[in-house]
GROMACS .gro file of C-alpha atoms in nm:
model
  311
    1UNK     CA    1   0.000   0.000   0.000
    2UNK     CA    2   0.265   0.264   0.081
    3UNK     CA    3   0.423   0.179  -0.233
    4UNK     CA    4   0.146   0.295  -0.441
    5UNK     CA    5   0.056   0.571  -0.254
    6UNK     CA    6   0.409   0.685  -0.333
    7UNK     CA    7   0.366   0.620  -0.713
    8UNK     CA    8   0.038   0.816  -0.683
    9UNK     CA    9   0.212   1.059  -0.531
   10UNK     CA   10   0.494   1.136  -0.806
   11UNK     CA   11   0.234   1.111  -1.030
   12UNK     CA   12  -0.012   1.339  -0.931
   13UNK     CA   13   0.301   1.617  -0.887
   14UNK     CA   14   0.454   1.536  -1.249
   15UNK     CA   15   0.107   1.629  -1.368
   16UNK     CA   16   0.090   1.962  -1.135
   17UNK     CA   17   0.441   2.019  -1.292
   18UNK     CA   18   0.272   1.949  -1.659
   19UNK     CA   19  -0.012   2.190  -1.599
   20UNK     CA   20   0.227   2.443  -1.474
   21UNK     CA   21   0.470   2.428  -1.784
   22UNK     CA   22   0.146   2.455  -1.977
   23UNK     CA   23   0.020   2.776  -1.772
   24UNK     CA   24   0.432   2.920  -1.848
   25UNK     CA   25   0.376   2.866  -2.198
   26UNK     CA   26   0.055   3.000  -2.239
   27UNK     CA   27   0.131   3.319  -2.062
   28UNK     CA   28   0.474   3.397  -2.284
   29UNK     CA   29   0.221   3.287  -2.600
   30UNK     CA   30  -0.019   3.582  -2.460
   31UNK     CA   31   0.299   3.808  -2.407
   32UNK     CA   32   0.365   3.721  -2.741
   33UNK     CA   33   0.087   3.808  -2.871
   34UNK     CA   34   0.103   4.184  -2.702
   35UNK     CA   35   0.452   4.214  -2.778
   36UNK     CA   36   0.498   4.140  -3.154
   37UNK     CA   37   0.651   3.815  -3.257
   38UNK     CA   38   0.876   3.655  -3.013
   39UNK     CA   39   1.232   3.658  -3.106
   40UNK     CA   40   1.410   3.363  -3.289
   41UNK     CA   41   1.802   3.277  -3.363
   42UNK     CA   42   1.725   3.543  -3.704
   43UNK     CA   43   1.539   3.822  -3.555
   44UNK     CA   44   1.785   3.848  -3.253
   45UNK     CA   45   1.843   4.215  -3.105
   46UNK     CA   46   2.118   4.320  -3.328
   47UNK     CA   47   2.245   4.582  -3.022
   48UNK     CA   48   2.378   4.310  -2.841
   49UNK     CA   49   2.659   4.244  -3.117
   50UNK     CA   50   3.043   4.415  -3.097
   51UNK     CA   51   3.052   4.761  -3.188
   52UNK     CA   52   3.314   4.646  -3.424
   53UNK     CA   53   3.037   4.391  -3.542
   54UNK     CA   54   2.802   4.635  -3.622
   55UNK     CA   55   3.023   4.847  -3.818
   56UNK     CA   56   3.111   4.606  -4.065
   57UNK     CA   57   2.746   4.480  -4.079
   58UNK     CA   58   2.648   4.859  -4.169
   59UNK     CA   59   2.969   4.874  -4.409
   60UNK     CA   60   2.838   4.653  -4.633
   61UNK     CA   61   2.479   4.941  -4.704
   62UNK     CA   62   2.519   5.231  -4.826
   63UNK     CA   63   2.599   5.569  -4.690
   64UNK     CA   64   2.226   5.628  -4.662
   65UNK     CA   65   2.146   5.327  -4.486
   66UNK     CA   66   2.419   5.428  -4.299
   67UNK     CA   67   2.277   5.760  -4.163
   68UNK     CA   68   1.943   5.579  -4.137
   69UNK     CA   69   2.098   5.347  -3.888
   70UNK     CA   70   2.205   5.624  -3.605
   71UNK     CA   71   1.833   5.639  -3.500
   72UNK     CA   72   1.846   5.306  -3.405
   73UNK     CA   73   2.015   5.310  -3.075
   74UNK     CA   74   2.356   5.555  -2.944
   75UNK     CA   75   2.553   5.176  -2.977
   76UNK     CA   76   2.428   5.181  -3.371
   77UNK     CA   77   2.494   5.536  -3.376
   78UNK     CA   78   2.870   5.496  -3.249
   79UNK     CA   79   2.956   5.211  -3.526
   80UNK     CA   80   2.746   5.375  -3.824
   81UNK     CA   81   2.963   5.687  -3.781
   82UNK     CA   82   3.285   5.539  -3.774
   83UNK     CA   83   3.575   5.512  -3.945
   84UNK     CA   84   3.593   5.140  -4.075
   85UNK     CA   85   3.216   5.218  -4.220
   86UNK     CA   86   3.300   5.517  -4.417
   87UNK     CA   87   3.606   5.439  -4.504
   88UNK     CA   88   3.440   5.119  -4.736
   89UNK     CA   89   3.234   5.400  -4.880
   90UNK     CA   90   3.505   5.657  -4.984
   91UNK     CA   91   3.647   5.519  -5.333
   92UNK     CA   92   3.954   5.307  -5.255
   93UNK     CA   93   4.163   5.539  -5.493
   94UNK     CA   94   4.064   5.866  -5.287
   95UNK     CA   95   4.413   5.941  -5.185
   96UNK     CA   96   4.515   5.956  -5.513
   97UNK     CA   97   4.275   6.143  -5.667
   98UNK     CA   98   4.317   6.384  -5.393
   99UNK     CA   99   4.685   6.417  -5.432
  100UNK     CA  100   4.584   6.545  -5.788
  101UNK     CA  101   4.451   6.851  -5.619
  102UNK     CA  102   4.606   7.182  -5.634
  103UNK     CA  103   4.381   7.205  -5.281
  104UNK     CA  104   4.495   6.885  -5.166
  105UNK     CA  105   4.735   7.092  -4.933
  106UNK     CA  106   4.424   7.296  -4.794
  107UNK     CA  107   4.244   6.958  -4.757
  108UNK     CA  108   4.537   6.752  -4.541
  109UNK     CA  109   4.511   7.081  -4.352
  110UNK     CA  110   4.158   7.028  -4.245
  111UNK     CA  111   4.255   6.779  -4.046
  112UNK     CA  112   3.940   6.579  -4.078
  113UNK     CA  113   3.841   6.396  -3.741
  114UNK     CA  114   3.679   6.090  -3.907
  115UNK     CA  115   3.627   5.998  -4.253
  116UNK     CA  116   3.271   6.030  -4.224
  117UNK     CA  117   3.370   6.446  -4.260
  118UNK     CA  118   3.586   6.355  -4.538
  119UNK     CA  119   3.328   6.196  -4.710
  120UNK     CA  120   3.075   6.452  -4.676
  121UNK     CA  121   3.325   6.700  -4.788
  122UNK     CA  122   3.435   6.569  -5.143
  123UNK     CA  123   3.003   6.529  -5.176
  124UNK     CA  124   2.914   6.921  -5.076
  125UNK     CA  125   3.258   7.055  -5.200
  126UNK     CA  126   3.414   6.956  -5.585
  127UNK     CA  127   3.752   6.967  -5.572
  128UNK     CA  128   3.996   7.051  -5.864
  129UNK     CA  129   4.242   6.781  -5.979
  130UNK     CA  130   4.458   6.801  -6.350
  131UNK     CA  131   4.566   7.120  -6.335
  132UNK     CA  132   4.216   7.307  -6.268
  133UNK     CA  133   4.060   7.105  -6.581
  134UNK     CA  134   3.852   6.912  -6.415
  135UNK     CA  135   3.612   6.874  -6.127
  136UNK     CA  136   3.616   6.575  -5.882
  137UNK     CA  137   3.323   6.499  -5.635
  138UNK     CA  138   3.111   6.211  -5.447
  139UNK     CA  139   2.741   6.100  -5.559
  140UNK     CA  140   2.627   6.163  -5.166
  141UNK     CA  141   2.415   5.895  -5.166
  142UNK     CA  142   2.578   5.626  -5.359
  143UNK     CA  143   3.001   5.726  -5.258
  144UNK     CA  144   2.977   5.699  -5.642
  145UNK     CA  145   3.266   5.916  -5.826
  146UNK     CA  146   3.182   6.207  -6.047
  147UNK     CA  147   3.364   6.407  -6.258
  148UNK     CA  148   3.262   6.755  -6.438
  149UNK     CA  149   3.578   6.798  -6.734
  150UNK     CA  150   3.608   7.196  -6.787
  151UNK     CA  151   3.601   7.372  -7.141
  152UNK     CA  152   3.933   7.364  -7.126
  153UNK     CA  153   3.934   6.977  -7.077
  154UNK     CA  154   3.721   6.918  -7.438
  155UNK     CA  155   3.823   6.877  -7.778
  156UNK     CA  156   3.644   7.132  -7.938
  157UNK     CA  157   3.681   7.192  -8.306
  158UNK     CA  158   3.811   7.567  -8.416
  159UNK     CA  159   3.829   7.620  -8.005
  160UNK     CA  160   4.178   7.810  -8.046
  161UNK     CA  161   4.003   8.030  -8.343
  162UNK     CA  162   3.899   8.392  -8.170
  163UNK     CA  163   3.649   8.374  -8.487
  164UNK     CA  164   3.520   8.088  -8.407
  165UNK     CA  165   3.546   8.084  -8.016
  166UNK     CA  166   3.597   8.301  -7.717
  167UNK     CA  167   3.753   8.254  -7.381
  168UNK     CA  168   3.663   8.411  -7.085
  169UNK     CA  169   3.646   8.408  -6.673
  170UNK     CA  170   3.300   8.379  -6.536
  171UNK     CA  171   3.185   8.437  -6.184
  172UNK     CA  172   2.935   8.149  -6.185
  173UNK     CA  173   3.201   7.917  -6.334
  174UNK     CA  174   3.422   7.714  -6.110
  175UNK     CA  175   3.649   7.716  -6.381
  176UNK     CA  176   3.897   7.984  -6.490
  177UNK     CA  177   3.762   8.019  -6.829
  178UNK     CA  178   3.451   7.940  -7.060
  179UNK     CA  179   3.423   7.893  -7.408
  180UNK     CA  180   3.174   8.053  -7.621
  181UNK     CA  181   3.018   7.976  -7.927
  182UNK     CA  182   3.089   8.307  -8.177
  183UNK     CA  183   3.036   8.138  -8.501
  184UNK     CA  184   3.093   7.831  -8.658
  185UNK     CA  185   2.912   7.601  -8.898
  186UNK     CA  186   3.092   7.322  -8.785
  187UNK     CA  187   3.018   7.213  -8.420
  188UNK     CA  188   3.211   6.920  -8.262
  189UNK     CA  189   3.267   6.896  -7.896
  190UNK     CA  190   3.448   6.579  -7.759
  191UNK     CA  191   3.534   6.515  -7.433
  192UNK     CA  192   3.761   6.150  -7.359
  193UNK     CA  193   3.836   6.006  -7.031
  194UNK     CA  194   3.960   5.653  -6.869
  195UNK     CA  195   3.691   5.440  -6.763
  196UNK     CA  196   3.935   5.338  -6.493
  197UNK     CA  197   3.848   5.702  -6.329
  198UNK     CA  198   3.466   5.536  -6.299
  199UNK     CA  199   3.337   5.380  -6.033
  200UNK     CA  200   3.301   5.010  -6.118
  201UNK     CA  201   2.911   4.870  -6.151
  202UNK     CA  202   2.758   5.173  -6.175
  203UNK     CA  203   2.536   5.307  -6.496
  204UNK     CA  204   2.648   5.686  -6.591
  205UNK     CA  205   2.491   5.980  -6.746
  206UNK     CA  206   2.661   6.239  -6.950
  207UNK     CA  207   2.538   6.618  -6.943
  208UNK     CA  208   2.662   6.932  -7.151
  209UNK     CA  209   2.684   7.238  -6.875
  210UNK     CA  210   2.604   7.585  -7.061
  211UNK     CA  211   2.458   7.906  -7.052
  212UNK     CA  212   2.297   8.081  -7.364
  213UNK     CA  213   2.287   8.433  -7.501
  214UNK     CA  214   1.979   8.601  -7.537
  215UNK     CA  215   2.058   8.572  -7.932
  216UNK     CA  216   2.129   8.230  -8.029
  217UNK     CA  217   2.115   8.056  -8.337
  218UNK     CA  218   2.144   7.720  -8.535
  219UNK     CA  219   2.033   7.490  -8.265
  220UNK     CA  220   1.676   7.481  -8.322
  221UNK     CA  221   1.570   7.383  -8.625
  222UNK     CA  222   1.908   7.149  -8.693
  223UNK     CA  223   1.979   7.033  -8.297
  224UNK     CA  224   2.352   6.849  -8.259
  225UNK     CA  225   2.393   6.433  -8.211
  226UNK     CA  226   2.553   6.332  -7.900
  227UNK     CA  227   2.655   6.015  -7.887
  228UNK     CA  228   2.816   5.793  -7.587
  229UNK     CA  229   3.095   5.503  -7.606
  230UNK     CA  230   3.433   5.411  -7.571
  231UNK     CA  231   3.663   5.482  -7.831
  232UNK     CA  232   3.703   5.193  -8.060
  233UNK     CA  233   3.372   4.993  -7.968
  234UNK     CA  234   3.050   5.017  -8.041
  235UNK     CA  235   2.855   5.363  -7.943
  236UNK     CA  236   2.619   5.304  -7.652
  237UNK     CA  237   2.405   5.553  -7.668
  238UNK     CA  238   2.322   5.829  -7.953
  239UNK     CA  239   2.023   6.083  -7.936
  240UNK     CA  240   1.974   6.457  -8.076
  241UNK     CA  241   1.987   6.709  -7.831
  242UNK     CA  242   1.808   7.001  -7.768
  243UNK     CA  243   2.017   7.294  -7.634
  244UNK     CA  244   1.705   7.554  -7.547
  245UNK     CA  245   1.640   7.711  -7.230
  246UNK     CA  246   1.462   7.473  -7.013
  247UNK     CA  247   1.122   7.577  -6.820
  248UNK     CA  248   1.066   7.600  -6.458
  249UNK     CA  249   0.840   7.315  -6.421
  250UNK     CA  250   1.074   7.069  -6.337
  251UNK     CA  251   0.814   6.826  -6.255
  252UNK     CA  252   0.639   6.812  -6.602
  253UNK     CA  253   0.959   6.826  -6.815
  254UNK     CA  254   1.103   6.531  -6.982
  255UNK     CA  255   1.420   6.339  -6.928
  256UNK     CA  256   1.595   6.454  -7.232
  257UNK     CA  257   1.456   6.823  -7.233
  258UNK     CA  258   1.713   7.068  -7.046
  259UNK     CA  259   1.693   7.122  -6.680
  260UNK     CA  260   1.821   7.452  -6.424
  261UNK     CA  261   2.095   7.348  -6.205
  262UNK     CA  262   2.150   7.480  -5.821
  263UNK     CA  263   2.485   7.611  -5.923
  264UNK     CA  264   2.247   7.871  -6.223
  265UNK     CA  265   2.404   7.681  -6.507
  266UNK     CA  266   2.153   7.464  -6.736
  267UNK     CA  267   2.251   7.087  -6.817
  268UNK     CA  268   2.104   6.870  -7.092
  269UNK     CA  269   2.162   6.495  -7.073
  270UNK     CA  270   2.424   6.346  -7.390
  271UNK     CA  271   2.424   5.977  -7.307
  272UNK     CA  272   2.454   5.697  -7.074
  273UNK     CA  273   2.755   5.466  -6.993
  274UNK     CA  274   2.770   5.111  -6.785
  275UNK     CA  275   3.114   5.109  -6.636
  276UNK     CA  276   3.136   4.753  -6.571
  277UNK     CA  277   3.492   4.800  -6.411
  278UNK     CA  278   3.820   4.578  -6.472
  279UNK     CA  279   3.921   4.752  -6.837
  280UNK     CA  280   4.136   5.027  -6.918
  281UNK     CA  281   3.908   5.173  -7.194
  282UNK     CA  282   3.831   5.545  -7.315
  283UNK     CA  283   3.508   5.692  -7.271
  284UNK     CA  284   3.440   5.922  -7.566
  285UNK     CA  285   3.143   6.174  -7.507
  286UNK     CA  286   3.043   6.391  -7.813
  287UNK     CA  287   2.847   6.660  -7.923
  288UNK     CA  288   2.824   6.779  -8.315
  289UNK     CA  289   2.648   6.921  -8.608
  290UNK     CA  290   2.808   6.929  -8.886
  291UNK     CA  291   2.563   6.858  -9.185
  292UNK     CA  292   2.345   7.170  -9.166
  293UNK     CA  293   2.603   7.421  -9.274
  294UNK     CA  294   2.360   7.697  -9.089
  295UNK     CA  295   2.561   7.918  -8.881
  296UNK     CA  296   2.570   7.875  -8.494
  297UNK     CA  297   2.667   8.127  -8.176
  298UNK     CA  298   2.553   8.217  -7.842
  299UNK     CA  299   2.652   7.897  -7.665
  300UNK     CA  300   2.865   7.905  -7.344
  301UNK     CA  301   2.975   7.565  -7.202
  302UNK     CA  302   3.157   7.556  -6.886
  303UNK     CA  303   3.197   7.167  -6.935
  304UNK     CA  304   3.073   6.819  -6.968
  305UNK     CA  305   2.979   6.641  -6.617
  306UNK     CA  306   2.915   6.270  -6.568
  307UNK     CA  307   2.776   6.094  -6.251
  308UNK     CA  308   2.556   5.801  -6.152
  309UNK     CA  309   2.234   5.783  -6.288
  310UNK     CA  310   1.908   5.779  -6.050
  311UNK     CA  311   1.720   5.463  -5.907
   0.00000   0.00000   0.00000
């Protein structure tokens, strides 16, 4: 008899302890329930990773995600902002490029305390490299490199002619001289770079940057070709473009119709370019008309600028 009161006994507690495992269980699955899904070996609270962790989790985004990720938490905040993250985003030839600066004294002067400044500075403020001919800056979003090659940096048929072309300093240029159209019949603009200066994967755009005169002529009725491509292949891209003054409803004008920058010049779009990366190719971007015979003047270009294209 006392033997099976004892196995009653241990019985009737392993089912107490049952019910009570069952009552835990059901509580956490009403918790659960409150709370948002419970959390599992994927969802885990990132915040309770390294520092160092983190960083190179958020170094593998984008310098957008990036900034996104400092409202998460002051631990997120501390690793999104430093150096090993923004470091990956500056291009890995920076340094280089830099040293091509007739600034690049004022810039090591700066003294930049992290490389998140750095990298904020070459996106809000171009540099010159190549002897003033061209302008070097970050896509701020993307770390993408962009370039903006001066007047001075083109191939531009009769440009040397004072009959054909003019040369001057402009305030609104970053440049020290502009060219301007006087007359030719003959247009033919051509501007050449390494793709090797391109950031690798990324599609570009090429725009003409210009001001016109009040009188200008032969662009309307016989607009130039521009066509895109690297010198020796196959052309990319090849459209007519028009070279008018663009209107100030930005939001009902068409890709390929000219556009008003910040900086008061007006840009119209040439061409795209996929820089697939790993070549040592020359881009060739050109602009010409030279069928028409009609005369042409009142054209200033301060340049031709290429950078990522959006989405």
């Amino acid at each position: 008899m006392e033997n099976i009161r004892k196995t009653d006994t241990v019985r009737e507690t392993a089912r107490e302890r049952k019910k009570e495992r069952e009552k835990k269980m059901m509580e956490k699955e009403k918790e659960g329930e409150k709370n948002g899904p419970t959390s599992s070996g994927a969802d885990m609270d990132m915040s309770v990773l390294p520092e160092e962790c983190i960083s190179n989790i958020v170094s593998l985004t984008s310098p957008k995600d990036a900034c996104t990720a400092c409202a998460v938490s002051p631990i997120f905040r501390a690793a999104a902002e430093s150096n090993v993250v923004w470091d990956r985003f500056l291009p890995s030839d920076y340094q280089a490029i830099i040293a091509r600066s007739s600034s690049s004294t004022k810039l090591d002067s700066l003294n930049f305390s992290s490389k998140k400044q750095l990298y904020l500075s070459l996106s809000d403020t171009p540099i010159l490299i190549d002897d003033n001919k061209k302008i070097f800056f970050l896509d701020k979003l993307s770390g993408k490199k962009c370039y903006l090659l001066s007047a001075r940096d083109l191939s531009i048929a009769a440009g040397h002619d004072n009959m054909h072309w003019l040369w001057f300093s402009l305030a609104e240029s970053r440049f020290r001289k502009v060219a301007e159209l006087h007359h030719v019949r003959l247009f033919d603009i051509c501007g050449k770079m390494n793709t090797s200066m391109l950031s690798p994967k990324t599609n570009y755009v090429a725009y003409l940057v210009y001001k016109l005169r009040r009188q200008t002529h032969g662009f309307h009725r016989f607009p130039p070709m521009a066509s895109v491509g690297t010198t020796g292949g196959v052309e990319d891209c090849k459209q007519t473009v028009c070279l008018g003054r663009p209107k100030r409803e930005p939001r009902k004008q068409h890709p390929s119709l000219p556009k008003w920058r910040k900086d008061g010049w007006f840009e119209s779009k040439l061409g795209e370019y996929f820089n697939e990366g790993g070549e040592n190719d020359e881009l060739q971007i050109r602009l010409m008309e030279v069928e028409a015979g009609t005369v042409k003047s009142g054209l200033i270009v301060e340049g031709i600028e290429i950078r990522p294209a959006k989405g």
